[in-house]
CSV table of C-alpha atoms in Angstrom, one decimal:
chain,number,residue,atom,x,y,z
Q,1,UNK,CA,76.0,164.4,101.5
Q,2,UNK,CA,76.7,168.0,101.5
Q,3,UNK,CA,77.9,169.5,104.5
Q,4,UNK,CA,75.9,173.3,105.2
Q,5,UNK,CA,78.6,174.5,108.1
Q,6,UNK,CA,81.4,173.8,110.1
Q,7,UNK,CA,78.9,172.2,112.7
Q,8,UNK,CA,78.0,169.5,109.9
Q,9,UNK,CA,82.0,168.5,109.8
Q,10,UNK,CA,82.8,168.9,114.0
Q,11,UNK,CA,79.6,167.7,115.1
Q,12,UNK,CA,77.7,169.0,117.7
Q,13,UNK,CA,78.2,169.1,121.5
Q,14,UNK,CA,78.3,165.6,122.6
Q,15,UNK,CA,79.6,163.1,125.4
Q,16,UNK,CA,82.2,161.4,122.2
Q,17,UNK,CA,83.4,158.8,121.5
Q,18,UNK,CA,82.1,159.2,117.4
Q,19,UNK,CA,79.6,162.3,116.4
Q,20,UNK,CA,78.2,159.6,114.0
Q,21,UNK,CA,77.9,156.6,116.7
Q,22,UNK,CA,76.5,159.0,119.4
Q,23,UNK,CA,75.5,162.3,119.0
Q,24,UNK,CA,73.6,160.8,115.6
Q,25,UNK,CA,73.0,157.8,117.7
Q,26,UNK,CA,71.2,159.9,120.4
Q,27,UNK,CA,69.2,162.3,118.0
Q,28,UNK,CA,67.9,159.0,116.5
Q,29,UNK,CA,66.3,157.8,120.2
Q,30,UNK,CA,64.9,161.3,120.5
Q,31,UNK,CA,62.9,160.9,117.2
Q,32,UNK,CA,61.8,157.5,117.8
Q,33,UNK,CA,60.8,158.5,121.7
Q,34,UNK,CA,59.1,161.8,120.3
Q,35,UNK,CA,57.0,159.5,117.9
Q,36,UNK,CA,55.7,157.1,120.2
Q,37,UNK,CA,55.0,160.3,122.7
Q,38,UNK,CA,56.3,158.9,126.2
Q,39,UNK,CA,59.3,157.2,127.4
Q,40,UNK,CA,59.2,153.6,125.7
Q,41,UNK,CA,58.3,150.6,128.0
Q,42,UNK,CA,59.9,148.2,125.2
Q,43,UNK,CA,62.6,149.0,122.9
Q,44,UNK,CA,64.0,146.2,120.3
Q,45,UNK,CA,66.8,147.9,117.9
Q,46,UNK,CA,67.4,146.2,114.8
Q,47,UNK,CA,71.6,147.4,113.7
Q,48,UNK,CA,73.1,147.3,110.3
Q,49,UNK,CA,76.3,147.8,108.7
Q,50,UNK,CA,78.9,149.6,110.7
Q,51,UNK,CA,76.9,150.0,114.0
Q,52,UNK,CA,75.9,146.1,114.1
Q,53,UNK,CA,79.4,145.8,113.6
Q,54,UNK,CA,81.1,147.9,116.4
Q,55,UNK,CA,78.1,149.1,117.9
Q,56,UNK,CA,79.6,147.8,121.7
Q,57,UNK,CA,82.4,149.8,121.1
Q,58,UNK,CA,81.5,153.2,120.1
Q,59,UNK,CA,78.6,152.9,122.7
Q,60,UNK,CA,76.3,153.5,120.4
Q,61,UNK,CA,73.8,151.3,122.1
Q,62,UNK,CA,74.3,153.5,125.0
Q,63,UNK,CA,73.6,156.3,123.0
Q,64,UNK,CA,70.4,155.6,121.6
Q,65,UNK,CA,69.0,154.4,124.7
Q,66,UNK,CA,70.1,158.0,125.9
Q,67,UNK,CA,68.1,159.3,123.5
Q,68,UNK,CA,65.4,156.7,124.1
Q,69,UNK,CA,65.2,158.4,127.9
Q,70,UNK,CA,65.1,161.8,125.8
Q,71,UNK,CA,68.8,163.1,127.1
Q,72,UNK,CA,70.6,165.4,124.6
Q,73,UNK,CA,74.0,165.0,122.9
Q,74,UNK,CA,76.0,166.8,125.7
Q,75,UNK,CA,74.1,164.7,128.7
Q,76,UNK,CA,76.7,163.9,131.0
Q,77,UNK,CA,74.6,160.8,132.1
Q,78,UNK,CA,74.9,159.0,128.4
Q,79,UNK,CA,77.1,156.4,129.5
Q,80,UNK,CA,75.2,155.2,132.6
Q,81,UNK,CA,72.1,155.2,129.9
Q,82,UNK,CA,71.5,151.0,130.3
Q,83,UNK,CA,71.6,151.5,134.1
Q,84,UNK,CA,69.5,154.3,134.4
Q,85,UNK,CA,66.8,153.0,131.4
Q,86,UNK,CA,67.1,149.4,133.3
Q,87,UNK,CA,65.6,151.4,136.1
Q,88,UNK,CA,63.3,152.8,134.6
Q,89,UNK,CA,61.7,150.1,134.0
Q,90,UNK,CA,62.9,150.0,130.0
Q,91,UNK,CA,63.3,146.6,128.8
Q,92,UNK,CA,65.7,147.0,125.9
Q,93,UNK,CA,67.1,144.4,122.8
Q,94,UNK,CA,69.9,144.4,120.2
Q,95,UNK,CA,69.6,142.5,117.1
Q,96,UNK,CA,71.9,142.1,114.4
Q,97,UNK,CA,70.4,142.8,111.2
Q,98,UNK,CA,71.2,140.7,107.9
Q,99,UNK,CA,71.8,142.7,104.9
Q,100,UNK,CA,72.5,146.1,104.4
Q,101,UNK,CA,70.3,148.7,105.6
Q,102,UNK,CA,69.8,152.5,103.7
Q,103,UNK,CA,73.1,153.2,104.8
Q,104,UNK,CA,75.9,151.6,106.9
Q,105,UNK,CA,75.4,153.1,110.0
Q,106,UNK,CA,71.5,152.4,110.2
Q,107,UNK,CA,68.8,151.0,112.9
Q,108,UNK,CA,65.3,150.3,113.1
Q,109,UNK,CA,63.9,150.8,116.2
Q,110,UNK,CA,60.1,149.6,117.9
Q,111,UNK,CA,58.8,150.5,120.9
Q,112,UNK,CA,55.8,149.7,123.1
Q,113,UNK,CA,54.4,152.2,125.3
Q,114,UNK,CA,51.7,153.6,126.6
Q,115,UNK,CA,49.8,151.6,124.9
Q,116,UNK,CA,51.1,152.6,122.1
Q,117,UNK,CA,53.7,151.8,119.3
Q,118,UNK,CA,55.7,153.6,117.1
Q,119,UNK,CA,58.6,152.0,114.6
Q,120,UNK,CA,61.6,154.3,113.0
Q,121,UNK,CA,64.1,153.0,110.6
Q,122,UNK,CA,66.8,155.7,110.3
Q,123,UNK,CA,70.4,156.5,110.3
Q,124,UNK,CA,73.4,158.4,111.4
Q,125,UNK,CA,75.0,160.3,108.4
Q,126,UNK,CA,77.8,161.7,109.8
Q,127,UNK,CA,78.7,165.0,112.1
Q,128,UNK,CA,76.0,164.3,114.4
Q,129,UNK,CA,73.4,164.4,111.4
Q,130,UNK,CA,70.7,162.4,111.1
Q,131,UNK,CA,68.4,160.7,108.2
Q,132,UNK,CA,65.0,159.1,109.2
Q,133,UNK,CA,63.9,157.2,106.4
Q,134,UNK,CA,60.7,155.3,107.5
Q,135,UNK,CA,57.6,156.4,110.3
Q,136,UNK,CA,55.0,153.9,111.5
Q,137,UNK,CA,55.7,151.9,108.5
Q,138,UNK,CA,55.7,154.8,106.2
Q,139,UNK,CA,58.4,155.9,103.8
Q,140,UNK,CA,58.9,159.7,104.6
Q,141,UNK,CA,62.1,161.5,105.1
Q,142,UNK,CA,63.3,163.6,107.4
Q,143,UNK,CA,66.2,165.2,109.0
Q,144,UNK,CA,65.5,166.1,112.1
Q,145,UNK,CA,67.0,169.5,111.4
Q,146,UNK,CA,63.5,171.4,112.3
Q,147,UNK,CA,60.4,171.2,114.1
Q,148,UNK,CA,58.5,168.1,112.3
Q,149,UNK,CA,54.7,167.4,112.4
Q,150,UNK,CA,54.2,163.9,111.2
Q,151,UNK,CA,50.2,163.8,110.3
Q,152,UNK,CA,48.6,160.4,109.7
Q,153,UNK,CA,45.5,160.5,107.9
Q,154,UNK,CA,43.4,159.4,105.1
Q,155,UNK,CA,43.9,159.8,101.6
Q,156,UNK,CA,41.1,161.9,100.4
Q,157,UNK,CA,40.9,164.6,98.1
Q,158,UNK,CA,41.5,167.8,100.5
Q,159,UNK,CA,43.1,166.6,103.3
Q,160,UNK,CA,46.9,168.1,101.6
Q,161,UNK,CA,45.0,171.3,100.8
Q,162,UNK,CA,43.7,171.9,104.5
Q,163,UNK,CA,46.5,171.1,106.0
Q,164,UNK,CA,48.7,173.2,104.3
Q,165,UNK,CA,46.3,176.6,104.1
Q,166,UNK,CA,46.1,175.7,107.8
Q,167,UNK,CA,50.0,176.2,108.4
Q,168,UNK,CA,49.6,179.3,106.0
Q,169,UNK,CA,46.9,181.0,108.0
Q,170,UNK,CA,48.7,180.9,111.3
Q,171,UNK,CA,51.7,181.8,109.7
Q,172,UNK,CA,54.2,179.1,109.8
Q,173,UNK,CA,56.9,178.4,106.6
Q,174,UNK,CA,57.0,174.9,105.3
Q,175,UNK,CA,61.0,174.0,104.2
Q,176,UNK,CA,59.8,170.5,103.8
Q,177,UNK,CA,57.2,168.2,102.7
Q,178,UNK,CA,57.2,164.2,102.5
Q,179,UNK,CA,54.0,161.9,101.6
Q,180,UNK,CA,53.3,158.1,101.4
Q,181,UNK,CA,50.2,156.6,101.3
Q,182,UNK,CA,49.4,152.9,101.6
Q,183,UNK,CA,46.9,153.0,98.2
Q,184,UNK,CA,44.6,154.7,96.7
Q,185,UNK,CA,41.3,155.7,99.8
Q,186,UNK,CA,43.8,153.9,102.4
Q,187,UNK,CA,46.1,155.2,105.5
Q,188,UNK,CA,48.7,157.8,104.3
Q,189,UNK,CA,50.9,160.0,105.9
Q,190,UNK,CA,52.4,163.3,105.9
Q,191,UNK,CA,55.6,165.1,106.9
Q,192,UNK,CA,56.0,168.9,107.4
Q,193,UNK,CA,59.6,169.8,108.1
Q,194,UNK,CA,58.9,173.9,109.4
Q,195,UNK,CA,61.2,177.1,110.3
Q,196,UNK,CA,59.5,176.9,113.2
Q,197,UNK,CA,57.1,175.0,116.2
Q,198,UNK,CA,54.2,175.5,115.8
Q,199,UNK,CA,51.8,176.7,118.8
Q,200,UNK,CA,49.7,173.9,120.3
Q,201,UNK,CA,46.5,175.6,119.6
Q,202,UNK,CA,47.3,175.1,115.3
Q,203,UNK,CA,48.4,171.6,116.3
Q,204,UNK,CA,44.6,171.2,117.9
Q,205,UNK,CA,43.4,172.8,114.5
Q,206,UNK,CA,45.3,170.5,112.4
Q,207,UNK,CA,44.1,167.3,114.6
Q,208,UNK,CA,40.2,168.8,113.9
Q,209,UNK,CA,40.5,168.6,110.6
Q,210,UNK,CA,38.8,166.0,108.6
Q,211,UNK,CA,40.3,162.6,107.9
Q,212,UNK,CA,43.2,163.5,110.3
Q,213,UNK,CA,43.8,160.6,112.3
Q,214,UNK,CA,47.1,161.0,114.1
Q,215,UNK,CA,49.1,164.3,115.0
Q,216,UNK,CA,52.7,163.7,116.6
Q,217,UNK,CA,55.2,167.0,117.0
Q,218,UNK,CA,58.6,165.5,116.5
Q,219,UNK,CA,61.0,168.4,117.7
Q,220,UNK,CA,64.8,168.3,118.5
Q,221,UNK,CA,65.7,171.8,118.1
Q,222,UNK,CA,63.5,172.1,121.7
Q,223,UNK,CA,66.0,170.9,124.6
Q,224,UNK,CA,64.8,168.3,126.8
């Protein structure tokens, strides 16, 4: 990978041992929590490569179950995260996964709650930097890096199109854009990585549109 700054080398502010088995550990959680939209009732995390290996000993299983509970990188309660997600009322598993995943330190993570589900696969890439490689079952990329609206819809001709003049109109920059679809008239989804959040009332808009069928804001740059 290519590092941008000094920030990508040191990492960021974090509770250590290992920017790449915590901090990236805990901004993994976050994006899985932000997708399924509350804090997770159920959480099974699938390891691979180097954190199925010494996962236990960089606490990297305390550090996305930090993130599951939404805490940031610098949270002084990250090593107290089983206890305190254990109270909570988080029921939490750790399985070994066989074969190699999209990169040695790598997870996939599904959780139940709220009724809901939501399922990540995704992995820390060193510094504290993150790659998500896989929402709801769909292959988009993203970093992390920026506010992220992850828009499940139907592939019809249009949808892209109104989306996008949408973020245009209320004046928002798109540095990013990811699509999958399941086949041709089926279930896709979309990714916009932006310079900036966008305001509730064009995330409203965007939900209004047709064949939209899911709207999620997935947004670490906001602090918990």
């Amino acid at each position: 990978m290519r590092f941008k700054n000094v920030f990508s080398i040191i990492g960021p502010s974090m509770v250590g041992p290992s920017s790449s088995h915590t901090a990236g550990a805990v901004r993994i959680g976050r994006v899985a929590r932000q997708l399924l939209g509350s804090q997770p009732e159920t959480a099974k995390m699938t390891l691979f490569g180097s954190f199925a290996e010494t996962y236990w000993g960089h606490g990297t299983d305390l550090a996305l179950t930090a993130g599951l509970m939404d805490y940031e990188t610098d949270d002084q309660r990250i090593p107290q995260a089983d206890v305190l997600a254990e109270d909570a009322g988080m029921t939490l598993e750790w399985v070994q996964g066989r074969g190699n995943g999209p990169h040695p330190n790598s997870v996939k993570i599904q959780l139940t709650g709220g009724g809901r589900t939501a399922e990540i696969v995704a992995a820390s890439i060193g510094g504290g930097t993150i790659a998500v490689y896989s929402l709801n079952g769909f292959d988009v990329q993203i970093t992390g890096e920026y506010p992220t609206l992850a828009v499940k819809h139907s592939d019809s001709q249009g949808v892209l199109a109104n989306m996008t003049a949408l973020l245009s109109r209320d004046g928002y920059n798109i540095g990013y854009m990811d699509v999958d679809r399941k086949g041709r008239s089926g279930d896709a989804m979309t990714v916009f990585e932006l310079d900036s959040a966008p305001e509730e009332s064009t995330i409203q808009a965007i939900r209004k549109l047709p064949h939209i069928k899911e709207v999620t804001m997935i947004d670490l740059t906001k602090r918990s």
